[in-house]
Amino acid sequence: MKMTFYGQFVAGEDQESIRPLIQHNRAFGVGSILDYGVEEDLTPEEAEREEMESCTSASERDGHGTSKREKQFQAHRAFGDRRDGVVSTRTYFYASEAKCDSHMETFLHCIEASGGASEDGFSAIKLTALGRPQFLLRFSDVLTKWRRFFHQMAAEQGKAGLAAMDTKLEVAALQESMVKMGITSRMEIEKWFTVETLGVSGTLDLLDWGSLIDSRTELSRHLVVPNMQTGQLEPLLSRFTEEEERQMTRMLQRMDVLAKKASEVGVRLMVDAEQTYFQPAISRLTLEMQRRFNVERPLIFNTYQCYLKDTYDNVTLDVELARREGWCFGAKLVRGAYMAQERARALEIGYEDPINPTYEATNAMYHRCLNYVLEELKHNARAAVMVASHNEDTVRFTLCRMEELGLHPADCQVYFGQLLGQAGYPVYKYVPYGPVMEVLPYLSRRALENSGVMKGAQREWQLLWQELKRRLRTGSLFHHPA
């Protein structure tokens, strides 16, 4: 295995064995995103059972209770094995709080390894490894309902169809509507929207709206929203049991431990994107980490999947939030890893397909989001983006826009997840590592991806051959950037 697939895809078994490869890559201008590639070897039946148990409450499992979450944010047995149709990313299933602690320790070792092997490394983490996914489902459901309620109120005020950052509600009209719906009393609602919380504009946007359910406000305990199916008002935040509260607290504590370690050793932390039914919660928790740790530089990077229809709205909202609150925006832009699974799930369960309709639409979304972030980088030297794309057109687009905007490679605001290491641009590659036998489940799924990879590899060989010939002509073959 070490001479074949393991040697091709995995850097080594432990911190010491990967160090030579990381340093060798660094000499050629290529940085590393360390990723501990261990994955449990579960059968589909075992994965399904663990997923259903960890995504539902005890009362739901024994038949005495029903979930009030929308069906998109409920566990469905047919899609219990989240590895199905996903070959390019690792998948974690919840077993116990002790197992989550073990995952945290693994991530800590990975962060330490990255810090010990280079001065400018990244490390990747997944939040589904750090806690019970039921919490992520419930929190995602809350965030989605609250945003939908905002757009419902916007439609009532004749503002449907505007971009997220352009949509502003008239506070006076909003108060009147919420009183009429029976959500709260006039006296109570005046406490929600004050000059101290919203300023003097008389309007509020989606960021103001989102702050109303911030966990730090007492108000969140009183909010209700209309159920779109029944028309009845329901609590937005239904009570967690004591055990669920403890699980949520432990997930947040584990995230805090990892962010502190990353800050301590100078490693930037990439929070991977996951399925859409987890992602609203993952993004919100990542923002909380960015608020705390991205004070002087972008230490925590959130990941945006550009095959999703709402990605541009999410990027623009998060950039604006960073501006208002004064922390450093850090983003990784990808196309996405769960398309087939997401499409099948939406069709089977019966909710709107979250994926862009065509490949061309996804490319347009990627470039639109990237252009917006690059514009922000022009005016904000403390923001950064990772262009994680194998797409040659996207790389060329990025280089062109950087030149037009006056963004220089030496500023290290734009990182590439693929080519250009020799051209003086900061380039990084994922570096999976871990013991041979424990990495095999992950590798077996990467093998399935290999036929598709080869098509892209042929183009890479052409580019490398062109670069080699250019260097031979210019005599620069053995001159590497410092």
mmCIF file of C-alpha atoms in Angstrom, residues 111-312:
data_model
loop_
_atom_site.group_PDB
_atom_site.id
_atom_site.type_symbol
_atom_site.label_atom_id
_atom_site.label_comp_id
_atom_site.label_asym_id
_atom_site.label_seq_id
_atom_site.Cartn_x
_atom_site.Cartn_y
_atom_site.Cartn_z
ATOM 1 C CA ILE A 111 -2.395 21.445 14.316
ATOM 2 C CA GLU A 112 0.817 20.821 16.269
ATOM 3 C CA ALA A 113 2.272 18.879 13.344
ATOM 4 C CA SER A 114 1.474 21.712 10.962
ATOM 5 C CA GLY A 115 3.001 24.283 13.304
ATOM 6 C CA GLY A 116 6.109 22.163 13.813
ATOM 7 C CA ALA A 117 6.709 21.486 10.138
ATOM 8 C CA SER A 118 6.225 24.958 8.656
ATOM 9 C CA GLU A 119 5.643 28.571 9.611
ATOM 10 C CA ASP A 120 2.664 29.247 7.356
ATOM 11 C CA GLY A 121 0.574 26.076 7.394
ATOM 12 C CA PHE A 122 -3.125 25.344 7.474
ATOM 13 C CA SER A 123 -5.007 22.569 9.226
ATOM 14 C CA ALA A 124 -8.498 21.329 8.302
ATOM 15 C CA ILE A 125 -11.258 20.359 10.733
ATOM 16 C CA LYS A 126 -14.831 19.101 10.451
ATOM 17 C CA LEU A 127 -17.437 20.115 13.025
ATOM 18 C CA THR A 128 -19.379 16.839 12.671
ATOM 19 C CA ALA A 129 -16.341 15.228 14.331
ATOM 20 C CA LEU A 130 -16.707 17.396 17.427
ATOM 21 C CA GLY A 131 -20.250 16.800 18.627
ATOM 22 C CA ARG A 132 -23.645 15.242 18.267
ATOM 23 C CA PRO A 133 -25.119 16.132 14.849
ATOM 24 C CA GLN A 134 -28.645 16.484 16.287
ATOM 25 C CA PHE A 135 -27.541 19.858 17.665
ATOM 26 C CA LEU A 136 -26.315 20.947 14.207
ATOM 27 C CA LEU A 137 -29.633 19.903 12.659
ATOM 28 C CA ARG A 138 -31.694 21.766 15.243
ATOM 29 C CA PHE A 139 -29.604 24.910 15.073
ATOM 30 C CA SER A 140 -29.628 24.851 11.237
ATOM 31 C CA ASP A 141 -33.411 24.526 11.303
ATOM 32 C CA VAL A 142 -33.696 27.560 13.621
ATOM 33 C CA LEU A 143 -31.401 29.733 11.502
ATOM 34 C CA THR A 144 -33.178 28.786 8.276
ATOM 35 C CA LYS A 145 -36.665 29.451 9.686
ATOM 36 C CA TRP A 146 -35.581 32.819 11.062
ATOM 37 C CA ARG A 147 -34.059 33.902 7.732
ATOM 38 C CA ARG A 148 -37.142 32.732 5.846
ATOM 39 C CA PHE A 149 -39.325 34.726 8.223
ATOM 40 C CA PHE A 150 -37.258 37.841 7.392
ATOM 41 C CA HIS A 151 -37.873 37.327 3.670
ATOM 42 C CA GLN A 152 -41.569 36.723 4.334
ATOM 43 C CA MET A 153 -41.736 40.087 6.119
ATOM 44 C CA ALA A 154 -39.772 41.676 3.255
ATOM 45 C CA ALA A 155 -42.310 40.347 0.737
ATOM 46 C CA GLU A 156 -45.129 41.899 2.771
ATOM 47 C CA GLN A 157 -43.316 45.233 2.470
ATOM 48 C CA GLY A 158 -42.961 44.834 -1.316
ATOM 49 C CA LYS A 159 -39.250 43.965 -1.194
ATOM 50 C CA ALA A 160 -39.248 40.390 -2.473
ATOM 51 C CA GLY A 161 -36.446 39.256 -4.777
ATOM 52 C CA LEU A 162 -33.775 41.737 -3.687
ATOM 53 C CA ALA A 163 -30.222 40.594 -2.925
ATOM 54 C CA ALA A 164 -29.699 39.723 0.729
ATOM 55 C CA MET A 165 -27.611 42.801 1.564
ATOM 56 C CA ASP A 166 -30.035 45.113 -0.281
ATOM 57 C CA THR A 167 -33.116 43.960 1.630
ATOM 58 C CA LYS A 168 -34.084 46.267 4.486
ATOM 59 C CA LEU A 169 -37.262 46.130 6.547
ATOM 60 C CA GLU A 170 -39.067 49.226 7.761
ATOM 61 C CA VAL A 171 -39.072 48.745 11.530
ATOM 62 C CA ALA A 172 -42.414 50.504 12.138
ATOM 63 C CA ALA A 173 -44.196 48.303 9.569
ATOM 64 C CA LEU A 174 -42.450 45.211 10.915
ATOM 65 C CA GLN A 175 -43.577 45.954 14.474
ATOM 66 C CA GLU A 176 -47.154 46.379 13.291
ATOM 67 C CA SER A 177 -47.081 43.073 11.399
ATOM 68 C CA MET A 178 -45.622 41.126 14.323
ATOM 69 C CA VAL A 179 -48.217 42.521 16.740
ATOM 70 C CA LYS A 180 -51.045 41.623 14.325
ATOM 71 C CA MET A 181 -49.671 38.070 13.985
ATOM 72 C CA GLY A 182 -49.769 37.700 17.761
ATOM 73 C CA ILE A 183 -46.038 37.110 18.029
ATOM 74 C CA THR A 184 -45.658 39.632 20.845
ATOM 75 C CA SER A 185 -47.235 42.687 22.416
ATOM 76 C CA ARG A 186 -46.596 46.237 21.244
ATOM 77 C CA MET A 187 -44.895 47.060 24.546
ATOM 78 C CA GLU A 188 -42.587 44.057 24.316
ATOM 79 C CA ILE A 189 -41.621 44.568 20.672
ATOM 80 C CA GLU A 190 -40.493 48.135 21.302
ATOM 81 C CA LYS A 191 -37.797 46.685 23.562
ATOM 82 C CA TRP A 192 -36.512 44.550 20.681
ATOM 83 C CA PHE A 193 -35.867 47.367 18.227
ATOM 84 C CA THR A 194 -34.102 50.234 19.975
ATOM 85 C CA VAL A 195 -31.669 52.925 18.885
ATOM 86 C CA GLU A 196 -28.967 51.094 20.880
ATOM 87 C CA THR A 197 -29.440 47.860 18.937
ATOM 88 C CA LEU A 198 -30.332 49.113 15.457
ATOM 89 C CA GLY A 199 -29.228 52.741 15.215
ATOM 90 C CA VAL A 200 -31.437 55.564 13.976
ATOM 91 C CA SER A 201 -32.106 54.499 10.370
ATOM 92 C CA GLY A 202 -35.579 53.114 11.045
ATOM 93 C CA THR A 203 -34.729 49.988 9.052
ATOM 94 C CA LEU A 204 -33.037 46.675 9.745
ATOM 95 C CA ASP A 205 -31.241 44.283 7.432
ATOM 96 C CA LEU A 206 -30.594 40.566 7.605
ATOM 97 C CA LEU A 207 -27.553 41.001 9.855
ATOM 98 C CA ASP A 208 -29.581 43.022 12.359
ATOM 99 C CA TRP A 209 -32.287 40.384 12.121
ATOM 100 C CA GLY A 210 -29.831 37.567 12.757
ATOM 101 C CA SER A 211 -28.492 39.304 15.845
ATOM 102 C CA LEU A 212 -31.934 39.002 17.458
ATOM 103 C CA ILE A 213 -31.443 35.252 17.907
ATOM 104 C CA ASP A 214 -27.858 35.562 19.039
ATOM 105 C CA SER A 215 -27.328 33.164 21.938
ATOM 106 C CA ARG A 216 -26.073 36.106 24.015
ATOM 107 C CA THR A 217 -29.489 37.834 24.092
ATOM 108 C CA GLU A 218 -32.348 37.038 26.446
ATOM 109 C CA LEU A 219 -34.734 37.904 23.637
ATOM 110 C CA SER A 220 -34.007 34.615 21.860
ATOM 111 C CA ARG A 221 -35.923 32.723 24.526
ATOM 112 C CA HIS A 222 -39.177 34.496 23.604
ATOM 113 C CA LEU A 223 -39.155 34.381 19.815
ATOM 114 C CA VAL A 224 -41.828 32.488 17.901
ATOM 115 C CA VAL A 225 -42.327 32.057 14.164
ATOM 116 C CA PRO A 226 -45.294 30.887 12.090
ATOM 117 C CA ASN A 227 -45.202 27.251 10.980
ATOM 118 C CA MET A 228 -45.529 27.477 7.190
ATOM 119 C CA GLN A 229 -47.514 24.211 7.036
ATOM 120 C CA THR A 230 -49.969 24.698 9.922
ATOM 121 C CA GLY A 231 -50.052 28.490 10.224
ATOM 122 C CA GLN A 232 -49.592 28.116 13.987
ATOM 123 C CA LEU A 233 -47.041 30.072 15.975
ATOM 124 C CA GLU A 234 -44.256 27.914 17.380
ATOM 125 C CA PRO A 235 -41.244 28.681 19.586
ATOM 126 C CA LEU A 236 -38.222 29.340 17.417
ATOM 127 C CA LEU A 237 -35.890 27.811 19.996
ATOM 128 C CA SER A 238 -37.493 24.760 21.576
ATOM 129 C CA ARG A 239 -35.872 23.741 24.835
ATOM 130 C CA PHE A 240 -32.922 21.383 24.838
ATOM 131 C CA THR A 241 -32.822 18.649 27.438
ATOM 132 C CA GLU A 242 -30.067 18.919 30.041
ATOM 133 C CA GLU A 243 -28.025 16.300 28.206
ATOM 134 C CA GLU A 244 -28.445 18.127 24.877
ATOM 135 C CA GLU A 245 -27.340 21.356 26.558
ATOM 136 C CA ARG A 246 -24.220 19.581 27.812
ATOM 137 C CA GLN A 247 -23.505 18.153 24.356
ATOM 138 C CA MET A 248 -23.836 21.610 22.777
ATOM 139 C CA THR A 249 -21.554 23.130 25.405
ATOM 140 C CA ARG A 250 -18.924 20.425 24.889
ATOM 141 C CA MET A 251 -18.942 20.952 21.101
ATOM 142 C CA LEU A 252 -18.308 24.676 21.612
ATOM 143 C CA GLN A 253 -15.576 23.914 24.149
ATOM 144 C CA ARG A 254 -13.801 21.573 21.724
ATOM 145 C CA MET A 255 -13.903 24.239 19.003
ATOM 146 C CA ASP A 256 -12.443 26.727 21.469
ATOM 147 C CA VAL A 257 -9.576 24.387 22.416
ATOM 148 C CA LEU A 258 -8.659 23.880 18.746
ATOM 149 C CA ALA A 259 -8.793 27.584 17.894
ATOM 150 C CA LYS A 260 -6.620 28.468 20.890
ATOM 151 C CA LYS A 261 -4.040 25.845 19.919
ATOM 152 C CA ALA A 262 -4.009 27.092 16.305
ATOM 153 C CA SER A 263 -3.468 30.643 17.539
ATOM 154 C CA GLU A 264 -0.708 29.501 19.882
ATOM 155 C CA VAL A 265 1.335 27.692 17.206
ATOM 156 C CA GLY A 266 0.561 30.068 14.316
ATOM 157 C CA VAL A 267 -1.512 27.668 12.205
ATOM 158 C CA ARG A 268 -4.573 28.805 10.294
ATOM 159 C CA LEU A 269 -7.675 26.663 10.754
ATOM 160 C CA MET A 270 -9.956 25.758 7.858
ATOM 161 C CA VAL A 271 -13.452 24.669 8.842
ATOM 162 C CA ASP A 272 -14.658 22.327 6.097
ATOM 163 C CA ALA A 273 -18.109 22.753 4.588
ATOM 164 C CA GLU A 274 -20.510 19.824 4.951
ATOM 165 C CA GLN A 275 -24.058 18.874 3.894
ATOM 166 C CA THR A 276 -26.661 21.658 3.591
ATOM 167 C CA TYR A 277 -28.709 20.325 6.496
ATOM 168 C CA PHE A 278 -25.702 20.885 8.798
ATOM 169 C CA GLN A 279 -24.153 23.907 7.080
ATOM 170 C CA PRO A 280 -26.162 26.861 8.485
ATOM 171 C CA ALA A 281 -25.130 25.828 12.016
ATOM 172 C CA ILE A 282 -21.532 25.112 10.969
ATOM 173 C CA SER A 283 -21.213 28.532 9.337
ATOM 174 C CA ARG A 284 -22.752 30.312 12.333
ATOM 175 C CA LEU A 285 -20.422 28.547 14.791
ATOM 176 C CA THR A 286 -17.448 29.324 12.544
ATOM 177 C CA LEU A 287 -18.441 32.999 12.564
ATOM 178 C CA GLU A 288 -18.424 32.914 16.358
ATOM 179 C CA MET A 289 -14.848 31.566 16.230
ATOM 180 C CA GLN A 290 -13.857 34.243 13.723
ATOM 181 C CA ARG A 291 -15.257 36.970 15.981
ATOM 182 C CA ARG A 292 -12.983 35.817 18.782
ATOM 183 C CA PHE A 293 -9.828 34.728 16.985
ATOM 184 C CA ASN A 294 -9.633 36.752 13.748
ATOM 185 C CA VAL A 295 -8.784 39.960 15.606
ATOM 186 C CA GLU A 296 -5.323 40.673 14.189
ATOM 187 C CA ARG A 297 -5.255 38.372 11.160
ATOM 188 C CA PRO A 298 -7.501 35.754 9.524
ATOM 189 C CA LEU A 299 -6.788 32.680 11.652
ATOM 190 C CA ILE A 300 -10.126 30.887 11.078
ATOM 191 C CA PHE A 301 -11.295 30.331 7.490
ATOM 192 C CA ASN A 302 -14.903 29.481 6.660
ATOM 193 C CA THR A 303 -15.618 27.362 3.565
ATOM 194 C CA TYR A 304 -18.207 28.393 0.959
ATOM 195 C CA GLN A 305 -19.571 25.840 -1.537
ATOM 196 C CA CYS A 306 -20.303 27.688 -4.762
ATOM 197 C CA TYR A 307 -22.561 25.018 -6.241
ATOM 198 C CA LEU A 308 -25.227 26.199 -3.767
ATOM 199 C CA LYS A 309 -27.822 28.759 -4.872
ATOM 200 C CA ASP A 310 -27.453 30.923 -1.746
ATOM 201 C CA THR A 311 -23.652 31.142 -1.615
ATOM 202 C CA TYR A 312 -23.337 34.712 -2.922
#
